[in-house]
Coordinates of C-alpha atoms and ligand atoms in Angstrom, one line a residue:
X1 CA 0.0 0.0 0.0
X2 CA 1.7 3.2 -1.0
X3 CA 1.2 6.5 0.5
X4 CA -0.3 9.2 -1.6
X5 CA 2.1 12.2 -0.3
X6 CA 5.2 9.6 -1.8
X7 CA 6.2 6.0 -3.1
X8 CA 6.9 5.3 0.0
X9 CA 4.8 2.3 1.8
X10 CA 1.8 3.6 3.8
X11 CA 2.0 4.9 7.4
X12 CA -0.7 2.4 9.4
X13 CA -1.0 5.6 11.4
X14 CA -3.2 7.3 8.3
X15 CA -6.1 4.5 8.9
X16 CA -9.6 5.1 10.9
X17 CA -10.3 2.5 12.8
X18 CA -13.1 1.7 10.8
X19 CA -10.6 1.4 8.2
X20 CA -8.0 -0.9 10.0
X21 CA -10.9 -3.1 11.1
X22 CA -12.5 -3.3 7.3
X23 CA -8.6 -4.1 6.1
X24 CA -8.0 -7.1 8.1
X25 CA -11.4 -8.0 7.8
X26 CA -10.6 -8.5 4.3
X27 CA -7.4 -10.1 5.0
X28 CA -9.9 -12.8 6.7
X29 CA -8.4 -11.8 10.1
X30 CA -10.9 -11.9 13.3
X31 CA -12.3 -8.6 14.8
X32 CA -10.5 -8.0 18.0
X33 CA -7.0 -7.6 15.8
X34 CA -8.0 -4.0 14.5
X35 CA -8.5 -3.3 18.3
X36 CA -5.7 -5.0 19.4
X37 CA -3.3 -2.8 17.2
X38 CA -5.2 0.3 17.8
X39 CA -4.2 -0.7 21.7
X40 CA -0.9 -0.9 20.5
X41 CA 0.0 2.3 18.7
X42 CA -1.8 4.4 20.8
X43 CA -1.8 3.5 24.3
X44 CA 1.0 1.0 24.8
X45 CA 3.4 3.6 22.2
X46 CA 4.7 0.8 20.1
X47 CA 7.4 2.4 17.3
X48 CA 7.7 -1.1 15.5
X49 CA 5.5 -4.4 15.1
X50 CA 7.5 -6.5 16.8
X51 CA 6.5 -5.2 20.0
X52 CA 2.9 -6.2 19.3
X53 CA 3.3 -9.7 20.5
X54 CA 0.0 -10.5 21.6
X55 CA -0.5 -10.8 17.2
X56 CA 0.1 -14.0 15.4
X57 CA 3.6 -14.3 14.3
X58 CA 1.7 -14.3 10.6
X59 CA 0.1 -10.7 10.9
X60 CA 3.5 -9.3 12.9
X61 CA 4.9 -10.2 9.1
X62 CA 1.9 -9.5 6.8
X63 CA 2.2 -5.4 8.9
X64 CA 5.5 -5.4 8.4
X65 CA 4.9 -6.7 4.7
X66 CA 2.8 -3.9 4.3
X67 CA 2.6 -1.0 6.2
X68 CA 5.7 1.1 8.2
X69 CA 5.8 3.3 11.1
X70 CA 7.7 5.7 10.5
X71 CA 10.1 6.5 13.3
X72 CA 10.6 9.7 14.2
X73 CA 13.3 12.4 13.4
X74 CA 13.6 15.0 15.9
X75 CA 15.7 18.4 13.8
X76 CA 16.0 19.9 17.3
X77 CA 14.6 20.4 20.6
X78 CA 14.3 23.6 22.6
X79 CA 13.4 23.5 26.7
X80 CA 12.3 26.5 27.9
X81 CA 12.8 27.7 31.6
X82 CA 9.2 27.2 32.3
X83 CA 9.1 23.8 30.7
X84 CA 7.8 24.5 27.8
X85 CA 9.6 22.2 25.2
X86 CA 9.6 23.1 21.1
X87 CA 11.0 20.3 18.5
X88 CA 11.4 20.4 15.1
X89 CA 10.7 16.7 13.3
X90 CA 12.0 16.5 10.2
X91 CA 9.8 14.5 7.5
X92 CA 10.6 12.5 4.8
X93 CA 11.2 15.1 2.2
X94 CA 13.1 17.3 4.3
X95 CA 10.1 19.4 5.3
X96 CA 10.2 20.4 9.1
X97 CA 7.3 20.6 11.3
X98 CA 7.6 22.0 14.9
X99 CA 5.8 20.7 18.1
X100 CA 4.9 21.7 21.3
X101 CA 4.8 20.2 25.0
X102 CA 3.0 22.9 27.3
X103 CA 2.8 21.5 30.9
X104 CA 1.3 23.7 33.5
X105 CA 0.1 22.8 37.0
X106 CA -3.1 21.7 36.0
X107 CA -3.3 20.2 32.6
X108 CA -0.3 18.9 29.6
X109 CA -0.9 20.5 26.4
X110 CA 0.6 19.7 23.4
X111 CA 0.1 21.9 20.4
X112 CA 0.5 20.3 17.0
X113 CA 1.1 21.3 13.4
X114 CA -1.3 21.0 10.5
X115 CA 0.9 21.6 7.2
X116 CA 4.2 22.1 6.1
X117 CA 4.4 25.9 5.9
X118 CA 1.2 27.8 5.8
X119 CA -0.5 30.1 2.7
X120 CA -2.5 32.1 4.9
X121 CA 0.4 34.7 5.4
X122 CA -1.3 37.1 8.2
X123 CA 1.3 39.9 8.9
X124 CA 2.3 38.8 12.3
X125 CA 2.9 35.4 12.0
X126 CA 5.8 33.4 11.3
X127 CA 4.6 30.0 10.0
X128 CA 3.4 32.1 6.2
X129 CA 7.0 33.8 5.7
X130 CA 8.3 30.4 3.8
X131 CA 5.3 30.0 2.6
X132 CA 3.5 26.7 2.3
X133 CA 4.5 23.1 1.2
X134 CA 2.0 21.1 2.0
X135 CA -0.7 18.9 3.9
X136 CA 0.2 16.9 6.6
X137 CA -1.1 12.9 6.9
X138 CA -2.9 11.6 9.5
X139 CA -0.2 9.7 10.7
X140 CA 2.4 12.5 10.6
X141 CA -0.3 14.9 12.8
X142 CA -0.5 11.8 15.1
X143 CA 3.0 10.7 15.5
X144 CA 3.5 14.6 17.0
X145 CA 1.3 13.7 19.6
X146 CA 2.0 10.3 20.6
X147 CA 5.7 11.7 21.0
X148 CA 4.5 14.2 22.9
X149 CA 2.6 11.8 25.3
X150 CA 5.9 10.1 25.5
X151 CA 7.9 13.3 26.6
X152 CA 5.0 14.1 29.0
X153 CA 5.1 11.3 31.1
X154 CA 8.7 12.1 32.3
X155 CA 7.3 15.1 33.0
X156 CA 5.1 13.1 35.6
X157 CA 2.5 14.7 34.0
X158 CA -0.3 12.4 31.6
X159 CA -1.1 14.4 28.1
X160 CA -4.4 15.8 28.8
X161 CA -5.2 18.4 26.0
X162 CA -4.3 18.8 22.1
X163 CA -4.6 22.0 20.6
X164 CA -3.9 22.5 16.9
X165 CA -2.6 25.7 16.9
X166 CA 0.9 24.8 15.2
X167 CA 2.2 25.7 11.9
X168 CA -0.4 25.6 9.2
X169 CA -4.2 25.8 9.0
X170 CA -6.2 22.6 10.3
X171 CA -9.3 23.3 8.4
X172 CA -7.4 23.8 5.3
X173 CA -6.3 20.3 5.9
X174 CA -9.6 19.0 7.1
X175 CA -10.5 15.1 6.3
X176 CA -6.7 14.7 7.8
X177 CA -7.4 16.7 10.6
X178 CA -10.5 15.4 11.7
X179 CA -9.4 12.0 11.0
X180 CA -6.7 12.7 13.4
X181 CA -9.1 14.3 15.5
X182 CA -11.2 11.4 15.8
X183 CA -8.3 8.7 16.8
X184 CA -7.0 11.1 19.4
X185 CA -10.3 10.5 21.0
X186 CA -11.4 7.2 20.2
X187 CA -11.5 4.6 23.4
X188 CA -9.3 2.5 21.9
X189 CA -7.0 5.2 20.5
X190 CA -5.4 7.8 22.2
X191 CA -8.4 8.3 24.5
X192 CA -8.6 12.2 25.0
X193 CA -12.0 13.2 25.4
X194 CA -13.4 15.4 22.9
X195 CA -14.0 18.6 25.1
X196 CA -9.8 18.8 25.8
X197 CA -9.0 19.1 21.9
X198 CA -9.1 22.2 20.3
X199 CA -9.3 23.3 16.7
X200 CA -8.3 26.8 15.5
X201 CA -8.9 28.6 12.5
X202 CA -8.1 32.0 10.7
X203 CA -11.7 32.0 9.6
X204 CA -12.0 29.4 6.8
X205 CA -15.5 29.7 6.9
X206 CA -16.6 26.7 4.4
X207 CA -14.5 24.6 7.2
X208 CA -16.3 25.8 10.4
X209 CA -19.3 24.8 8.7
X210 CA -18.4 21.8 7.8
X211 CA -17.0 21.3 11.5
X212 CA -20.6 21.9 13.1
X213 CA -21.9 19.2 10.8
X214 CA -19.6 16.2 12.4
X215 CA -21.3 15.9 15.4
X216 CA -18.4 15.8 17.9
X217 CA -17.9 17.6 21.1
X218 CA -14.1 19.4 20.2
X219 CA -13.9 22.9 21.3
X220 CA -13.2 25.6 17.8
X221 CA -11.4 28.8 18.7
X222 CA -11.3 31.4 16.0
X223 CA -8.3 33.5 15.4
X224 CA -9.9 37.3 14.8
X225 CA -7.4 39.9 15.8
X226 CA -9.0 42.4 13.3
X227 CA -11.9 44.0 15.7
X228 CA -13.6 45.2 12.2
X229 CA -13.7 44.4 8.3
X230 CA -10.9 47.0 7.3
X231 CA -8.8 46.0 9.8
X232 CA -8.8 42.2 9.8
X233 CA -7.9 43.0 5.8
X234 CA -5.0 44.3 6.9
X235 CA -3.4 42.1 9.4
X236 CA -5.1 38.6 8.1
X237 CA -5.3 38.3 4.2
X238 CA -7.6 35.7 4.7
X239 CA -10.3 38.1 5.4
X240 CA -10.4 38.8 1.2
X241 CA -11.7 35.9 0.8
X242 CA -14.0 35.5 4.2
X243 CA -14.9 38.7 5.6
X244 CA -15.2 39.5 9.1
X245 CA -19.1 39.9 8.7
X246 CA -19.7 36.5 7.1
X247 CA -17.1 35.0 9.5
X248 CA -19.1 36.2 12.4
X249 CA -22.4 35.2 11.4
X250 CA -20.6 31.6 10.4
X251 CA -19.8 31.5 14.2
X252 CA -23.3 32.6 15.2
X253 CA -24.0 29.8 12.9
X254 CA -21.8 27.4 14.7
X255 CA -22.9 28.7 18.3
X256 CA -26.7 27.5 17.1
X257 CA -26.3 24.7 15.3
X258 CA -24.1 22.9 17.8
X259 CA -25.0 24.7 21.2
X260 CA -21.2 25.1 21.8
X261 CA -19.1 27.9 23.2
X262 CA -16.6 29.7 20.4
X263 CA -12.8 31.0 22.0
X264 CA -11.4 33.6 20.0
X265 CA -8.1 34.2 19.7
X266 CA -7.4 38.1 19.2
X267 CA -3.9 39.5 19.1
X268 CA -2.4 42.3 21.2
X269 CA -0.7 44.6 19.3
X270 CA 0.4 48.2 20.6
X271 CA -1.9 51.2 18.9
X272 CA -3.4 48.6 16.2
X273 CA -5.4 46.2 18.2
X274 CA -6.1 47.5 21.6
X275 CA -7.3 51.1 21.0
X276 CA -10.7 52.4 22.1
X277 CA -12.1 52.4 18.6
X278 CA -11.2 48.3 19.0
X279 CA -13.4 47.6 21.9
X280 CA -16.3 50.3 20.4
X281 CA -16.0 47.9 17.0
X282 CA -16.2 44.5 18.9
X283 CA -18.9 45.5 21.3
X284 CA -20.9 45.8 17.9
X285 CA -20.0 42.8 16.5
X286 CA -20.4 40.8 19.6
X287 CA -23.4 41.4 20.5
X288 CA -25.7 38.6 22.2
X289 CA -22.8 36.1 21.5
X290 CA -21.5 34.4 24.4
X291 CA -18.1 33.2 24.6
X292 CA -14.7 33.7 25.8
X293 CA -11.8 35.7 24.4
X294 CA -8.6 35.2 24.7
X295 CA -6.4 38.2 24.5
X296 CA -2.8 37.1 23.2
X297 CA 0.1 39.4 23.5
X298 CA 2.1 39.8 20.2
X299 CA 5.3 38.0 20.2
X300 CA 7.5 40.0 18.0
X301 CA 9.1 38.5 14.9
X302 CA 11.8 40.5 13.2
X303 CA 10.3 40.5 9.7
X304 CA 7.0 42.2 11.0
X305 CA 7.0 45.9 12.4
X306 CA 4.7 45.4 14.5
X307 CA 5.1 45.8 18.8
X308 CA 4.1 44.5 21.9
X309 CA 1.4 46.9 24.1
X310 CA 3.1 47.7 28.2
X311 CA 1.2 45.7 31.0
X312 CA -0.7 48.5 31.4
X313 CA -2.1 48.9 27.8
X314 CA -2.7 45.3 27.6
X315 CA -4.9 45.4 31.3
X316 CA -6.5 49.0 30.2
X317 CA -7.5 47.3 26.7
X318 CA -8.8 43.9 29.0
X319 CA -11.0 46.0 31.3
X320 CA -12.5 47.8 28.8
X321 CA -13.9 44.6 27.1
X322 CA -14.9 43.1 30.5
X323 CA -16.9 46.1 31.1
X324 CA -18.8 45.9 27.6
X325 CA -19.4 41.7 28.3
X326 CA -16.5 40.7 26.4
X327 CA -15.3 37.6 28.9
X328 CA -11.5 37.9 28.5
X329 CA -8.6 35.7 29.5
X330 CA -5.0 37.7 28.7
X331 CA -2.6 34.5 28.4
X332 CA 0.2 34.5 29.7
X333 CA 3.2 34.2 27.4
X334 CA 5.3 31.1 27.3
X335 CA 8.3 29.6 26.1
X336 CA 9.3 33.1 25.0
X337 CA 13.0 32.2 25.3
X338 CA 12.4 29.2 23.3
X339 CA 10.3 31.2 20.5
X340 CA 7.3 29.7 21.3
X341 CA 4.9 31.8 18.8
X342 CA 3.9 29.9 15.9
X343 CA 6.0 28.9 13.1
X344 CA 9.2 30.8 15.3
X345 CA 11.4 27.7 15.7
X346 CA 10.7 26.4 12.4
X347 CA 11.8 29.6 11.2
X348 CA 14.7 30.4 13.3
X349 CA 16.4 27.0 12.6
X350 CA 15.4 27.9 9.1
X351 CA 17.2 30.5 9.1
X352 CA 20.6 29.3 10.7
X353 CA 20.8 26.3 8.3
X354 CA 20.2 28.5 5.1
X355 CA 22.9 31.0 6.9
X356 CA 25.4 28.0 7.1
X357 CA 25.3 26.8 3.9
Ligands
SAH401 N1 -4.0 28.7 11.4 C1 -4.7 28.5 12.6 C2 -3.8 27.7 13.6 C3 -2.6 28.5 14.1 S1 -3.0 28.9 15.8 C4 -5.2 29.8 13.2 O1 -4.8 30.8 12.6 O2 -5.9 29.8 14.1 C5 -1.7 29.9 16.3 C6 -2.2 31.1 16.9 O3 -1.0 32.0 17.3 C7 -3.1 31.9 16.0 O4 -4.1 32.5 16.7 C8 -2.1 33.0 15.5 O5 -2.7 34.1 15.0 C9 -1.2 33.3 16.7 N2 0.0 33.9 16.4 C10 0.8 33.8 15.3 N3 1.9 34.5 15.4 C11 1.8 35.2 16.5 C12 2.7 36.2 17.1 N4 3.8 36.7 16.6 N5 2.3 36.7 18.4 C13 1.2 36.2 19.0 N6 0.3 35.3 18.4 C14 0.7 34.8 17.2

């Protein structure tokens, strides 16, 4: 079976359970295999087939026949001093995807990438500046993550929540996301419960709608940063082709149809996003819709000229959208000394290799 990103034999890690189980059905093997191997690569954390030895010594060699599992290639690893651990995997064409562990006291977050590169190219970020490569498979989205869950347990700390806020744009890469998405909570996969995995988007709007129609519990948080159509032109290119007016009547949309909460994401940055005429525009557009907003300082990136607001900007800017019924969070940076914004190690080990050669 050949994978359709290369000529390369297929990753087992790209099938659905539903899949695996209609496979070795076909291969006239009994039902509780498909179950048994899902056990395997995602709870136990085998890397190779020879671990699995409660399979017939026939199916260890028919897998190995036929599928791989890929190990993987870690380009570099960054710990910062508050734990928060980057890596760059390299992939089998050279492409370099970066990962990240985020434990707190409370919960271990891992925040995972999408595509190689991204197209979406809004003017703060640094996954857009190489532009983008490609999609991701399944099984390259899911080996991040069951790396991660190894990492995290000599943390002491289980992996309890998966955000896919890495490089790239999950609903641009939907059936792979979602298929990921939907092993990551299965029972017998990775077993994270739907409610502790977040999707988030720049406001591809054909995608969120798409998202409300799968019937699962995930949680979607909605990058806006613009507070009004002009605006969000400017700083998210995106918004050409989705406006901020049909994006936020796609997440009224949303709110309905699946009776779920919305986070959005919206960027600090000094005299551009957290002026008065911000909060006057967003109190408008937010009108009767109930959710929670996450106020993320910009992390600067030396391409963009953008800067970071003081404390007291970024409070002053907080309490005003508190006082109109915005519910705010202002998260906290981490990992700053490791670049922890999107794309930023990718980018900065990018950068140093092309510098070297
Ligand atoms: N493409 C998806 C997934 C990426 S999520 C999306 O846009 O939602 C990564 C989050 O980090 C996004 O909200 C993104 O806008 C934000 N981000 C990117 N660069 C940043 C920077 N320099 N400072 C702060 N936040 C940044």
């Amino acid at each position: 079976m050949i994978n359709k990103y290369s000529e390369e034999k297929f990753d087992i890690r790209n099938f659905s359970y539903e899949e695996l189980a209609a496979y070795l059905k076909a291969e006239g093997e009994r039902p509780f295999r498909a179950t048994q191997i899902f056990e395997w690569l995602y709870q136990k954390g085998a890397w190779s087939f020879d671990e699995m030895n409660n399979l017939s010594k026939p199916l260890r060699v028919l897998l190995t026949e036929r599928f791989i599992l890929k190990p993987r290639k870690i380009a570099e690893k960054q710990i910062s001093a508050d734990g928060t651990t980057k890596f760059l995997f390299e992939l089998d064409d050279q492409q370099r995807i970066e990962t990240v562990l985020i434990p707190t006291a409370k919960r271990t977050t891992v925040c995972v990438s999408t595509q190689a590169g991204c197209k979406f190219g809004c003017r703060f970020c640094a996954s857009g500046i190489g532009g983008w490569k490609r999609n991701l498979t399944t099984a390259e989205i899911i080996t991040q993550i069951l790396h991660i869950k190894e990492e995290s347990k000599k943390h002491g700390n289980p992996l309890s929540h998966i955000v896919y806020m890495g490089v790239g744009e999950p609903l641009d890469n939907f059936a792979h996301v979602m298929k990921s998405v939907r092993i990551i909570n299965d029972k017998k996969g990775v077993n994270i419960g739907a409610r502790r995995i977040t999707v988030s988007t720049c406001g591809v709007i054909p995608g969120i709608e798409q998202l409300a129609k799968e019937g699962i519990q995930i949680e979607l948080a909605i990058s806006l940063h613009g507070f009004d159509n002009a605006s969000r032109n400017v700083l998210m290119p995106v918004n050409r082709k989705y406006p901020f007016d049909d994006l936020m009547a796609a997440c009224r949309a949303y709110i309905k149809a699946t009776k779920r909460q919305i986070t959005f994401e919206y960027i600090l940055i000094k005299d551009v996003t957290c002026t008065e005429k911000a909060a006057a525009a967003l109190k408008k557009s937010f009108k009767g819709i109930i959710c929670k907003m996450n106020l993320i300082p910009y992390n600067p990136v030396s391409e963009f000229d953008c800067q970071t607001p003081s404390r007291n900007e970024m409070f002053a800017f907080k309490n005003q959208l508190e006082r109109i019924g915005i519910h705010t969070t202002l998260r906290a940076p981490r990992g700053k000394d490791v670049a922890a914004a999107c794309g930023q190690l990718r980018y900065t080990v990018d950068n140093v290799v092309r510098k070297m050669t």
